[in-house]
Coordinates of C-alpha atoms in Angstrom, one line a residue:
M195 CA -17.0 -26.1 -16.2
T196 CA -15.4 -23.2 -17.0
L197 CA -12.2 -22.6 -19.1
L198 CA -9.8 -19.9 -17.6
T199 CA -8.3 -17.8 -20.8
S200 CA -6.3 -14.3 -20.6
S201 CA -5.0 -11.8 -22.6
G202 CA -1.0 -11.6 -20.9
F203 CA 0.7 -10.5 -18.0
I204 CA 0.2 -6.7 -16.7
G205 CA 1.8 -4.7 -14.3
E206 CA 5.1 -5.0 -12.3
E207 CA 6.8 -7.8 -10.8
A208 CA 5.7 -8.5 -7.5
T209 CA 8.6 -8.2 -4.8
S210 CA 9.4 -8.8 -1.4
D211 CA 9.2 -5.1 -0.6
L212 CA 5.7 -5.2 -1.1
F213 CA 5.3 -6.9 2.2
G214 CA 6.4 -4.8 5.0
G215 CA 4.7 -3.9 8.0
N216 CA 4.5 -1.4 10.7
V217 CA 6.2 -1.3 13.8
L218 CA 4.2 0.7 16.5
A219 CA 7.0 1.6 19.0
T220 CA 3.8 2.0 21.9
R221 CA 2.6 -1.6 21.4
A222 CA 4.6 -4.8 22.4
T223 CA 8.0 -5.4 22.5
M224 CA 10.7 -5.7 20.0
T225 CA 11.9 -9.1 21.1
G226 CA 10.6 -11.8 23.3
E227 CA 7.6 -14.1 24.0
G228 CA 4.8 -12.3 22.0
S229 CA 6.7 -9.6 20.4
Y230 CA 7.1 -7.9 16.8
A231 CA 10.1 -10.3 16.4
E232 CA 7.7 -13.7 16.6
L233 CA 4.9 -11.8 14.6
I234 CA 7.3 -10.4 11.9
D235 CA 8.8 -13.8 11.5
D236 CA 5.5 -15.9 11.3
L237 CA 4.4 -13.0 9.0
G238 CA 7.1 -13.1 6.4
S239 CA 7.2 -9.1 6.8
T240 CA 10.2 -7.8 5.1
V241 CA 10.4 -3.5 5.2
L242 CA 9.6 -2.4 8.4
R243 CA 8.8 1.2 9.1
Y244 CA 9.1 2.7 12.6
P245 CA 8.0 4.3 15.0
G246 CA 4.5 4.3 13.4
G247 CA 2.1 6.8 12.4
S248 CA 0.5 9.8 14.0
L249 CA 2.4 8.5 17.2
T250 CA 5.6 9.8 15.4
E251 CA 3.8 13.2 15.4
S252 CA 2.9 12.9 19.0
Y253 CA 5.8 11.2 20.9
F254 CA 9.0 10.7 18.8
D255 CA 11.5 13.0 19.6
L256 CA 14.5 13.5 17.2
S257 CA 17.1 14.6 19.6
N258 CA 16.1 11.9 21.9
P259 CA 15.3 9.0 19.9
D260 CA 16.5 6.0 22.1
S261 CA 14.1 7.0 24.7
S262 CA 12.2 3.7 26.3
V263 CA 9.7 6.1 27.9
V264 CA 7.5 9.1 26.1
Y265 CA 5.2 11.3 27.1
D266 CA 1.4 12.2 26.3
P267 CA 2.2 15.9 24.6
D268 CA -1.4 16.9 25.9
T269 CA -2.0 14.8 29.3
G270 CA 1.8 14.2 30.5
E271 CA 0.9 10.7 30.8
A272 CA 4.1 8.4 30.3
R273 CA 4.0 5.3 27.8
E274 CA 6.4 2.6 26.9
F275 CA 8.2 2.8 23.7
I276 CA 10.3 0.7 21.6
P277 CA 14.0 2.5 21.5
I278 CA 15.1 3.3 18.2
S279 CA 18.2 1.2 19.0
E280 CA 16.2 -2.0 19.9
F281 CA 14.3 -1.5 16.5
M282 CA 17.5 -1.0 14.2
G283 CA 19.2 -3.9 16.1
Y284 CA 16.7 -6.2 15.4
A285 CA 16.3 -4.7 11.8
A286 CA 20.0 -5.1 11.2
E287 CA 20.4 -9.0 13.0
N288 CA 17.6 -10.1 11.0
G289 CA 18.1 -8.6 7.7
H290 CA 15.1 -6.0 7.3
E291 CA 15.3 -2.9 5.4
V292 CA 13.6 0.1 7.6
V293 CA 11.8 3.5 6.7
L294 CA 12.2 5.8 9.4
V295 CA 9.3 8.5 9.5
I296 CA 10.7 11.7 10.5
P297 CA 8.1 14.1 12.8
T298 CA 7.1 17.6 11.0
R299 CA 4.3 18.9 13.0
T300 CA 6.4 21.0 15.6
Q301 CA 9.0 22.0 12.7
L302 CA 6.6 25.0 11.6
S303 CA 6.4 28.6 12.9
D304 CA 4.0 29.4 15.6
E305 CA 2.4 32.3 13.6
P306 CA 1.4 32.2 9.9
D307 CA 3.1 34.7 7.5
E308 CA 0.9 37.6 5.5
S309 CA -0.6 34.7 3.2
G310 CA -2.1 32.9 6.2
N311 CA 0.2 29.9 6.4
R312 CA 2.9 29.0 8.9
V313 CA 6.4 28.9 7.7
P314 CA 9.2 26.1 7.9
E315 CA 11.6 26.6 11.5
I316 CA 13.2 23.4 11.1
D317 CA 15.7 22.4 13.7
E318 CA 17.8 21.7 11.4
D319 CA 20.6 20.6 14.2
A320 CA 18.3 17.9 15.4
L321 CA 17.7 16.8 12.2
R322 CA 21.0 16.8 10.6
Q323 CA 22.3 14.9 13.9
F324 CA 19.7 12.1 13.8
V325 CA 20.1 11.4 10.0
N326 CA 24.0 11.3 10.9
D327 CA 23.6 8.9 13.9
V328 CA 21.0 6.5 12.1
V329 CA 23.3 6.2 8.9
S330 CA 26.6 6.0 10.6
G331 CA 25.2 3.0 13.1
V332 CA 24.9 4.9 16.4
Y333 CA 21.7 3.3 16.9
G334 CA 22.4 -0.2 14.9
D335 CA 23.5 -0.8 11.4
A336 CA 20.2 -1.8 9.7
D337 CA 20.0 -0.7 5.8
I338 CA 17.4 2.3 5.6
A339 CA 15.2 2.2 2.9
A340 CA 14.2 5.7 3.0
F341 CA 13.2 8.4 5.4
E342 CA 9.9 9.4 5.2
L343 CA 8.9 13.0 5.8
G344 CA 5.9 13.2 8.4
N345 CA 2.8 11.1 8.8
E346 CA -0.4 12.2 7.0
Y347 CA 0.4 16.0 7.0
W348 CA -3.5 16.7 7.0
G349 CA -4.3 15.1 10.4
S350 CA -1.6 14.0 12.7
G351 CA 0.6 16.6 11.1
E352 CA -1.9 19.3 11.8
M353 CA -0.8 21.3 8.5
N354 CA -2.3 22.5 5.0
S355 CA -0.9 21.5 1.8
F356 CA 0.8 24.9 1.4
E357 CA 2.5 24.4 4.5
Y358 CA 3.7 20.6 4.2
G359 CA 4.6 21.4 0.6
A360 CA 7.3 23.9 1.9
L361 CA 8.6 22.0 4.8
A362 CA 9.0 18.8 2.8
S363 CA 10.8 20.8 0.2
E364 CA 13.1 22.3 2.6
M365 CA 13.6 19.1 4.7
S366 CA 14.4 16.9 1.7
V367 CA 17.3 19.7 0.7
I368 CA 18.8 19.4 4.2
I369 CA 18.6 15.4 4.5
D370 CA 20.0 15.0 1.4
D371 CA 22.8 17.3 1.9
E372 CA 23.6 15.7 5.0
L373 CA 23.5 12.0 3.3
A374 CA 25.9 13.4 0.7
K375 CA 28.2 14.2 3.2
L376 CA 27.8 11.2 4.9
A377 CA 28.3 9.0 1.6
E378 CA 32.1 10.2 1.6
T379 CA 32.4 7.3 4.8
Y380 CA 29.1 5.3 4.4
P381 CA 28.8 4.9 0.8
E382 CA 25.3 3.4 1.5
A383 CA 24.2 6.8 2.2
D384 CA 23.7 7.2 -1.5
D385 CA 20.8 4.6 -1.8
I386 CA 18.6 6.1 1.1
E387 CA 15.7 7.7 -0.3
I388 CA 13.7 10.9 0.6
V389 CA 10.0 10.3 0.0
A390 CA 7.1 12.9 0.5
Q391 CA 3.2 12.6 1.1
V392 CA 0.8 12.7 -1.6
G393 CA -1.6 15.6 -1.1
T394 CA -5.2 15.2 -0.2
N395 CA -8.1 17.6 0.5
F396 CA -9.0 16.7 4.2
N397 CA -9.2 17.8 7.6
Y398 CA -6.3 20.6 8.1
A399 CA -5.9 20.6 4.5
K400 CA -9.5 20.8 3.3
L401 CA -9.1 24.0 0.6
S402 CA -13.0 22.8 -0.4
T403 CA -14.3 24.2 3.0
E404 CA -12.3 27.4 3.0
Y405 CA -13.7 28.3 -0.6
Q406 CA -17.1 26.8 -0.6
G407 CA -19.3 28.7 -2.7
W408 CA -16.6 30.2 -4.8
D409 CA -16.6 30.2 -8.5
A410 CA -13.7 27.5 -9.2
E411 CA -11.4 30.3 -11.5
D412 CA -11.6 32.5 -8.7
V413 CA -10.5 29.8 -6.1
I414 CA -7.4 29.3 -8.3
D415 CA -6.9 33.2 -8.8
D416 CA -7.1 33.7 -5.1
I417 CA -4.8 30.9 -4.1
N418 CA -2.6 32.3 -6.7
A419 CA -2.4 35.7 -5.4
T420 CA -2.2 34.9 -1.8
N421 CA 0.7 32.6 -2.1
G422 CA 2.6 33.8 -5.0
L423 CA 2.0 30.6 -7.3
D424 CA 1.6 30.5 -10.4
L425 CA -1.2 27.7 -11.0
D426 CA -2.8 27.2 -13.9
Y427 CA -6.8 25.7 -14.5
S428 CA -6.1 22.0 -15.2
A429 CA -7.7 21.4 -11.6
I430 CA -10.9 22.3 -13.0
G431 CA -12.8 19.3 -14.4
N432 CA -15.2 19.1 -17.7
S433 CA -18.3 19.7 -15.0
G434 CA -16.6 23.2 -13.9
N435 CA -15.8 21.8 -10.5
I436 CA -12.5 22.0 -9.2
N437 CA -10.7 18.4 -8.4
W438 CA -9.5 19.3 -4.9
T439 CA -7.2 16.3 -4.7
K440 CA -5.4 17.7 -7.9
L441 CA -5.3 21.1 -6.6
A442 CA -3.8 19.9 -3.2
N443 CA -0.6 17.8 -5.1
Q444 CA -0.3 20.7 -7.5
I445 CA 0.2 22.9 -4.3
I446 CA 2.9 20.6 -2.6
T447 CA 4.4 20.4 -6.0
S448 CA 5.0 23.4 -6.7
Q449 CA 6.7 24.4 -3.6
F450 CA 9.5 22.0 -5.0
D451 CA 11.1 24.9 -7.3
T452 CA 14.2 25.1 -6.9
P453 CA 16.5 22.0 -9.1
E454 CA 18.2 21.4 -5.4
E455 CA 14.9 20.7 -4.0
V456 CA 13.6 18.5 -6.9
E457 CA 16.8 16.6 -7.3
A458 CA 16.5 15.8 -3.1
L459 CA 13.1 14.2 -3.7
D460 CA 13.2 10.6 -4.4
G461 CA 9.7 9.1 -3.8
V462 CA 6.4 9.8 -3.2
V463 CA 4.2 8.0 -0.2
A464 CA 0.2 7.3 -0.3
H465 CA -1.5 5.4 2.2
V466 CA -4.1 3.0 0.5
Y467 CA -7.5 1.7 2.7
T468 CA -10.6 0.3 1.3
K469 CA -14.2 0.1 1.9
G470 CA -14.8 -3.1 0.5
P471 CA -15.6 -4.4 -3.2
E472 CA -18.5 -1.9 -3.6
L473 CA -16.0 0.9 -3.5
A474 CA -13.3 -1.0 -5.7
G475 CA -12.0 2.4 -6.9
Q476 CA -10.6 3.4 -4.0
R477 CA -7.7 0.6 -4.3
S478 CA -6.3 2.8 -7.0
F479 CA -7.7 6.6 -6.0
Q480 CA -4.2 7.6 -4.3
L481 CA -2.1 5.5 -7.0
D482 CA -3.7 7.0 -9.6
T483 CA -3.3 10.4 -8.1
I484 CA 0.2 9.7 -7.8
Q485 CA 0.5 9.1 -11.5
E486 CA -1.2 11.8 -12.5
N487 CA 0.0 14.5 -10.4
W488 CA 3.8 13.4 -9.4
I489 CA 5.2 10.7 -11.9
E490 CA 5.1 13.5 -14.6
T491 CA 6.7 16.2 -12.6
F492 CA 9.4 14.3 -10.9
E493 CA 11.5 11.9 -12.8
D494 CA 12.3 8.4 -11.5
L495 CA 10.0 9.0 -8.3
E496 CA 9.6 5.6 -6.2
I497 CA 6.2 4.9 -4.8
Y498 CA 5.9 4.1 -1.4
V499 CA 2.7 3.1 0.4
T500 CA 3.6 3.0 3.9
E501 CA 0.1 2.2 5.0
W502 CA -2.5 -0.2 3.7
N503 CA -5.1 -2.5 4.3
A504 CA -9.2 -2.6 4.8
S505 CA -10.2 0.0 6.5
G506 CA -10.3 -0.6 10.6
A507 CA -12.5 2.3 11.8
T508 CA -15.5 3.1 9.0
S509 CA -19.2 2.8 9.4
A510 CA -18.8 1.0 5.7
L511 CA -18.0 -2.4 7.0
D512 CA -19.2 -4.4 9.7
G513 CA -17.0 -5.8 12.3
T514 CA -19.2 -9.4 12.1
E515 CA -19.5 -9.6 8.4
D516 CA -17.1 -7.5 6.6
Y517 CA -13.8 -8.7 7.8
G518 CA -12.1 -11.6 8.6
L519 CA -12.1 -14.0 5.2
Y520 CA -13.6 -11.2 3.1
Q521 CA -10.6 -8.9 4.4
A522 CA -8.4 -11.5 3.2
H523 CA -9.5 -11.8 -0.1
E524 CA -9.8 -7.6 -0.3
M525 CA -6.0 -7.4 0.6
L526 CA -5.1 -9.8 -2.5
N527 CA -7.1 -7.0 -4.4
I528 CA -5.3 -4.3 -3.0
V529 CA -1.7 -6.3 -3.8
E530 CA -2.7 -6.6 -7.0
E531 CA -3.7 -2.9 -7.5
M532 CA 0.1 -1.9 -6.1
M533 CA 1.6 -4.5 -8.7
L534 CA -0.7 -2.6 -11.6
A535 CA 0.7 1.1 -10.0
G536 CA 4.2 -0.1 -9.9
V537 CA 4.4 0.1 -6.1
D538 CA 8.2 -0.2 -5.1
V539 CA 7.8 -0.4 -0.9
A540 CA 4.5 -1.2 0.9
N541 CA 4.2 -1.6 4.7
V542 CA 0.6 -3.3 5.5
W543 CA -1.2 -1.8 8.8
P544 CA -1.6 -3.1 11.4
L545 CA 0.5 -5.9 12.3
L546 CA -0.8 -5.7 16.0
Q547 CA -3.7 -3.9 17.2
N548 CA -7.1 -4.2 18.6
T549 CA -8.6 -3.3 15.2
D550 CA -11.0 -5.3 13.0
N551 CA -8.2 -5.2 10.3
A552 CA -5.5 -6.1 12.6
L553 CA -3.1 -9.1 11.2
S554 CA -2.9 -10.1 15.0
Y555 CA -5.0 -8.8 18.0
G556 CA -4.1 -7.7 21.2
Q557 CA -1.2 -5.7 22.9
D558 CA 1.4 -8.8 22.5
Y559 CA 1.4 -11.4 19.7
S560 CA -0.4 -14.9 20.1
E561 CA -1.6 -15.7 16.7
L562 CA -2.6 -14.8 13.3
T563 CA -5.8 -13.7 12.1
A564 CA -7.3 -14.8 8.6
P565 CA -6.0 -11.6 7.3
G566 CA -3.0 -12.3 8.8
E567 CA -2.6 -15.7 7.3
M568 CA -3.7 -14.3 3.9
F569 CA -0.8 -12.2 4.3
R570 CA 1.8 -15.0 5.0
M571 CA 0.7 -16.6 2.4
M572 CA 1.2 -14.1 -0.4
A573 CA 4.6 -12.7 1.6
E574 CA 5.6 -16.5 1.0
T575 CA 4.2 -17.0 -2.6
L576 CA 4.0 -14.0 -4.9
P577 CA 7.3 -12.2 -5.2
G578 CA 9.2 -12.8 -8.3
K579 CA 5.5 -13.3 -9.9
R580 CA 3.6 -11.3 -12.5
L581 CA 0.0 -10.7 -12.6
I582 CA -2.2 -12.5 -15.5
D583 CA -5.0 -10.7 -16.6
L584 CA -8.1 -12.9 -16.7
E585 CA -10.6 -10.1 -17.5
P586 CA -9.0 -8.5 -20.6
E587 CA -12.5 -6.9 -21.8
D588 CA -12.7 -5.4 -18.2
N589 CA -10.2 -2.0 -17.4
D590 CA -11.1 -2.1 -14.0
A591 CA -10.4 -5.8 -13.1
T592 CA -7.8 -8.5 -13.4
E593 CA -9.5 -11.4 -12.0
T594 CA -12.6 -13.1 -13.3
S595 CA -15.9 -14.3 -11.7
V596 CA -16.8 -17.8 -12.0
G597 CA -20.1 -17.9 -10.1
G598 CA -19.4 -17.2 -6.9
I599 CA -15.8 -17.5 -7.2
D600 CA -13.4 -14.8 -8.3
A601 CA -10.3 -16.0 -9.8
H602 CA -6.8 -14.6 -9.8
A603 CA -3.5 -15.8 -11.5
F604 CA 0.1 -15.1 -11.3
Y605 CA 3.2 -16.5 -13.0
G606 CA 7.1 -16.2 -12.3
D607 CA 10.4 -18.3 -11.6
G608 CA 8.5 -21.3 -13.6
D609 CA 5.6 -21.5 -11.0
L610 CA 1.9 -20.8 -11.8
V611 CA -0.5 -19.5 -8.7
F612 CA -4.1 -19.2 -8.6
Y613 CA -6.1 -17.7 -6.0
F614 CA -9.8 -18.5 -6.0
A615 CA -12.1 -16.6 -3.3
S616 CA -15.6 -17.5 -2.5
T617 CA -17.6 -14.0 -2.6
G618 CA -21.0 -15.6 -1.6
Q619 CA -22.9 -16.5 1.8
S620 CA -23.2 -20.2 1.0
A621 CA -20.7 -22.9 -0.1
M622 CA -20.4 -23.6 -3.7
S623 CA -18.3 -25.6 -5.9
E624 CA -17.2 -24.8 -9.4
D625 CA -14.8 -27.0 -11.8
I626 CA -12.3 -24.6 -13.4
D627 CA -10.2 -25.8 -16.4
V628 CA -7.0 -24.3 -16.4
S629 CA -5.3 -26.1 -19.3
N630 CA -5.0 -23.2 -21.2
F631 CA -2.1 -22.2 -18.8
V632 CA -0.3 -25.6 -17.4
E633 CA 0.3 -29.3 -19.1
S634 CA 1.9 -30.2 -16.2
S635 CA 3.9 -29.5 -12.6
A636 CA 6.8 -31.0 -10.7
A637 CA 3.9 -30.9 -7.9
I638 CA 0.9 -29.3 -7.0
K639 CA 0.1 -27.6 -3.6
I640 CA -3.4 -26.4 -2.6
T641 CA -4.0 -24.7 0.9
V642 CA -7.5 -23.0 1.8
L643 CA -7.6 -20.3 4.2
G644 CA -11.1 -20.7 6.2
V645 CA -12.0 -20.2 9.7
A646 CA -13.2 -22.5 12.6
D647 CA -16.2 -24.7 12.2
G648 CA -19.4 -22.8 13.6
E649 CA -17.5 -19.3 13.3
A650 CA -18.6 -16.5 10.9
A651 CA -16.6 -15.9 7.9
G652 CA -16.8 -12.2 8.2
N653 CA -16.0 -11.8 11.6
S654 CA -12.7 -10.1 12.5
R655 CA -12.5 -12.1 15.6
S656 CA -13.1 -15.7 14.3
D657 CA -10.2 -18.1 14.5
A658 CA -8.3 -18.7 11.3
E659 CA -7.9 -22.2 10.1
V660 CA -5.5 -23.1 7.2
R661 CA -5.6 -26.6 5.8
E662 CA -3.7 -28.2 3.0
I663 CA -5.8 -30.5 0.4
D664 CA -4.5 -33.2 -1.3
P665 CA -4.4 -32.4 -5.0
A666 CA -5.3 -35.7 -6.1
T667 CA -8.8 -35.2 -4.6
M668 CA -9.3 -31.8 -6.6
F669 CA -7.0 -31.9 -9.9
E670 CA -7.7 -34.1 -12.5
D671 CA -6.8 -33.9 -16.5
G672 CA -6.3 -29.8 -16.4
T673 CA -9.2 -29.3 -14.2
L674 CA -9.5 -28.1 -10.6
T675 CA -13.0 -28.8 -8.6
V676 CA -12.8 -25.8 -6.4
T677 CA -15.0 -26.2 -3.6
L678 CA -15.2 -23.5 -0.9
N679 CA -17.2 -22.3 2.4
P680 CA -18.4 -18.8 2.7
G681 CA -15.4 -16.4 2.2
E682 CA -12.8 -19.1 2.0
V683 CA -9.8 -18.5 0.0
M684 CA -7.7 -21.3 -2.1
Q685 CA -4.3 -21.3 -3.1
V686 CA -3.0 -23.5 -5.8
V687 CA 0.4 -23.7 -6.7
F688 CA 1.9 -25.7 -9.7
D689 CA 5.5 -25.9 -9.0
D690 CA 7.9 -25.6 -12.3
I691 CA 5.4 -26.3 -14.7
V692 CA 5.5 -27.3 -18.4
P693 CA 3.4 -24.5 -19.7
A694 CA 0.6 -25.5 -22.1
D695 CA 1.2 -24.3 -25.7
G696 CA 1.0 -21.1 -26.1
F697 CA 1.3 -20.4 -23.0
I698 CA 5.1 -19.7 -21.3
E699 CA 8.0 -21.7 -22.2
D700 CA 10.2 -21.9 -18.8
G701 CA 13.2 -19.5 -18.7
A702 CA 12.1 -17.3 -21.6
D703 CA 12.3 -13.7 -21.5
L704 CA 8.9 -13.0 -23.4
L705 CA 7.1 -9.9 -24.3
L706 CA 3.1 -10.6 -24.6
E707 CA 1.2 -10.2 -27.9
P708 CA -2.6 -10.0 -27.8
V709 CA -4.8 -12.2 -30.0
D710 CA -8.5 -12.4 -30.3
T711 CA -9.4 -15.4 -28.6
D712 CA -12.7 -17.4 -28.3
A713 CA -13.8 -19.5 -25.4
D714 CA -11.4 -22.8 -27.0
A715 CA -8.4 -20.7 -28.3
R716 CA -5.3 -20.5 -26.4
P717 CA -4.8 -17.2 -24.5
F718 CA -1.5 -15.9 -25.3
T719 CA 1.0 -15.6 -28.2
F720 CA 4.4 -14.3 -27.9
T721 CA 7.1 -12.6 -29.2
R722 CA 10.4 -14.1 -28.2
T723 CA 13.2 -11.4 -26.7
D724 CA 15.8 -13.8 -25.8
E725 CA 18.5 -15.4 -28.1
Q726 CA 17.0 -19.1 -27.1
E727 CA 16.2 -21.2 -30.2
D728 CA 12.8 -20.3 -32.0
N729 CA 11.4 -23.7 -33.0
S730 CA 8.1 -22.7 -33.9
G731 CA 9.3 -22.3 -37.7
D732 CA 8.0 -18.8 -38.3
T733 CA 10.5 -16.7 -40.1
S734 CA 8.4 -13.5 -40.1
E735 CA 9.6 -10.3 -38.6
P736 CA 8.3 -10.4 -34.7
T737 CA 5.8 -7.7 -33.7
T738 CA 4.9 -6.8 -30.2
T739 CA 2.2 -4.9 -28.2
E740 CA 3.0 -3.0 -24.8
F741 CA 0.6 -3.2 -22.3
P742 CA 0.4 0.1 -20.6
L743 CA -0.3 0.3 -16.8
P744 CA -4.0 1.1 -16.5
T745 CA -4.8 4.1 -15.0
V746 CA -8.0 5.6 -14.2
E747 CA -9.0 9.1 -15.2
L748 CA -9.8 10.9 -12.0
T749 CA -13.3 12.7 -13.0
D750 CA -15.2 14.5 -11.0
E751 CA -17.7 11.4 -10.7
F752 CA -14.9 8.9 -9.8
I753 CA -13.5 11.1 -7.5
A754 CA -16.9 11.5 -5.6
E755 CA -17.5 7.8 -5.9
N756 CA -14.1 6.8 -4.7
D757 CA -11.9 9.4 -2.8
P758 CA -10.7 7.6 0.2
E759 CA -9.8 11.1 2.1
A760 CA -11.7 10.0 5.3
G761 CA -8.6 7.5 4.8
G762 CA -5.5 7.0 6.8
E763 CA -5.8 7.4 10.3
N764 CA -9.3 7.3 10.4
Q765 CA -9.1 4.1 8.4
K766 CA -7.7 2.3 11.7
A767 CA -8.1 2.6 15.8
L768 CA -4.5 4.1 15.5
D769 CA -1.0 3.5 17.4
Q770 CA -2.1 4.8 20.2
D771 CA -4.2 1.9 21.0
S772 CA -8.0 3.2 20.9
G773 CA -8.9 -0.2 21.8
D774 CA -6.7 -0.3 25.2
D775 CA -7.1 3.4 26.2
G776 CA -10.4 4.5 24.4
D777 CA -8.5 7.8 23.3
G778 CA -9.4 8.0 19.7
G779 CA -6.1 6.0 19.2
D780 CA -3.6 7.3 16.5
A781 CA -5.6 10.3 15.4
G782 CA -5.5 11.6 19.0
G783 CA -8.0 14.1 19.7
L784 CA -9.9 13.4 16.4
G785 CA -11.6 10.4 17.8
G786 CA -15.1 12.0 17.5
L787 CA -14.5 14.0 14.4
L788 CA -13.7 10.5 12.5
L789 CA -17.3 9.0 13.4
L790 CA -18.4 11.8 11.5
L791 CA -16.5 11.4 8.4
P792 CA -19.1 9.2 6.1
L793 CA -21.3 12.4 7.0
L794 CA -18.4 14.9 5.9
L795 CA -17.2 13.5 2.8
L796 CA -21.1 13.5 1.7
G797 CA -20.4 17.5 2.0
G798 CA -17.7 17.4 -0.8
L799 CA -14.2 16.5 -1.7

């Protein structure tokens, strides 16, 4: 038997905004049978991003956003497109906030300036009119959470970090000014955020290739001289090598060089894609990049993760072995990482696709995959909960391993939630003592996510099965008997608990004070911060210890191992439906290049 213990809460409370999704305007229909509406309802998805990823840069026309037909910029092929009025109308009627992606690829000059970079040539009239129309309800009265400035500037945006920084800073000011004017008539315009992308060293923005073989300080000196910047040498690591990711972000943030530009920006956007538990650092790499390079520069920035999932297009994962239930567990790990990083809004990718990581397969919606069912369970259960650290001695993990089962825990609103995920290749059973957490509860609900009999746990095409377990058969005297087949995930919800001594007194607003524990000790002591009566009998002055959000220092070694900058669009088969059309998907003509990314990454960041 294993006794679970913990040192306390860590990270931010999960909100429903962590469980948003992407609506790809070239796929399915917004409403009706087999539509996004049915899928979104089944998933419990919240904030909706439109019109998608790279298709925004290729197809979305701010001057004609309500078109139901768009044309491929390379082939001229016509494609059906969900008009913005259908999307906004659905969102308004069903209470979904929206994130609208603003295309950027065509907003630069055709020719570079003397520095070798193209300069912003923004169609300001079209941009202002679009902002005015969507805020004033021309296309529907949905609440707008944010305008996102482009999609993956380094890929589908086809620009480098200098160009994106200059474009994003100017575009931010224009949108901010238009919102200020609109706020006189539409007060909600004051609440709409403008969010820019985190910097990367990849593809069109791969500085490391341009400066291959250069001395590190000479690189910084040349960038400063060529572009009129004043960057210091802080992007040079202890090894003497450049942290190219840090440098890319310094370049972008340096372009926000006026008070108006800094004030206009409300948030920063990352895309988080992972390649399995062996590269767990990929869950936090972009989020740590934000903490190290943006939060200290801009005050009160919101953090958006407008695409996240296990990678859907990587040679590191096998579609018959590494997805399905194992992807479901990985999604839980990513959600935990976002809670640790204080992410405000997240949109899972993809809701509907032909890729191995899809939450539902096909052109139209019919049923949820195992990862889709996992997302539904989390979206229903986790909002209002905080993460409990079950491994206080391990800075890289909050879950603990019990044999071949990973245990995760959350608490909030009087409810205690555990997830137990099988990580092995065979069935297993473990007795797990949770008496340190709960004395009793009003009800216990146990749900197991698995796959149909005879189907592989890690196959992305295996049919998902969700079964309810009678608690009387699995819980007795504070002990759960956790029995799982390979890859299965068990969710245990204790409703309206009576906490165990030393855990949480229901309804109190508490700060955690860590204490040294052994296997038989209670996991927490607390300092009460509300005005409820304290019956402990202790009249001494209370002390508290804050639990800072964990971040990983982006050392050269960590970056080399975990940098997902092959990420984003190469992590999915993309919203141009490569599974149907064979066109390389959301990366457009980059399909062949994407197959080479694992090799390219070996060449450096």
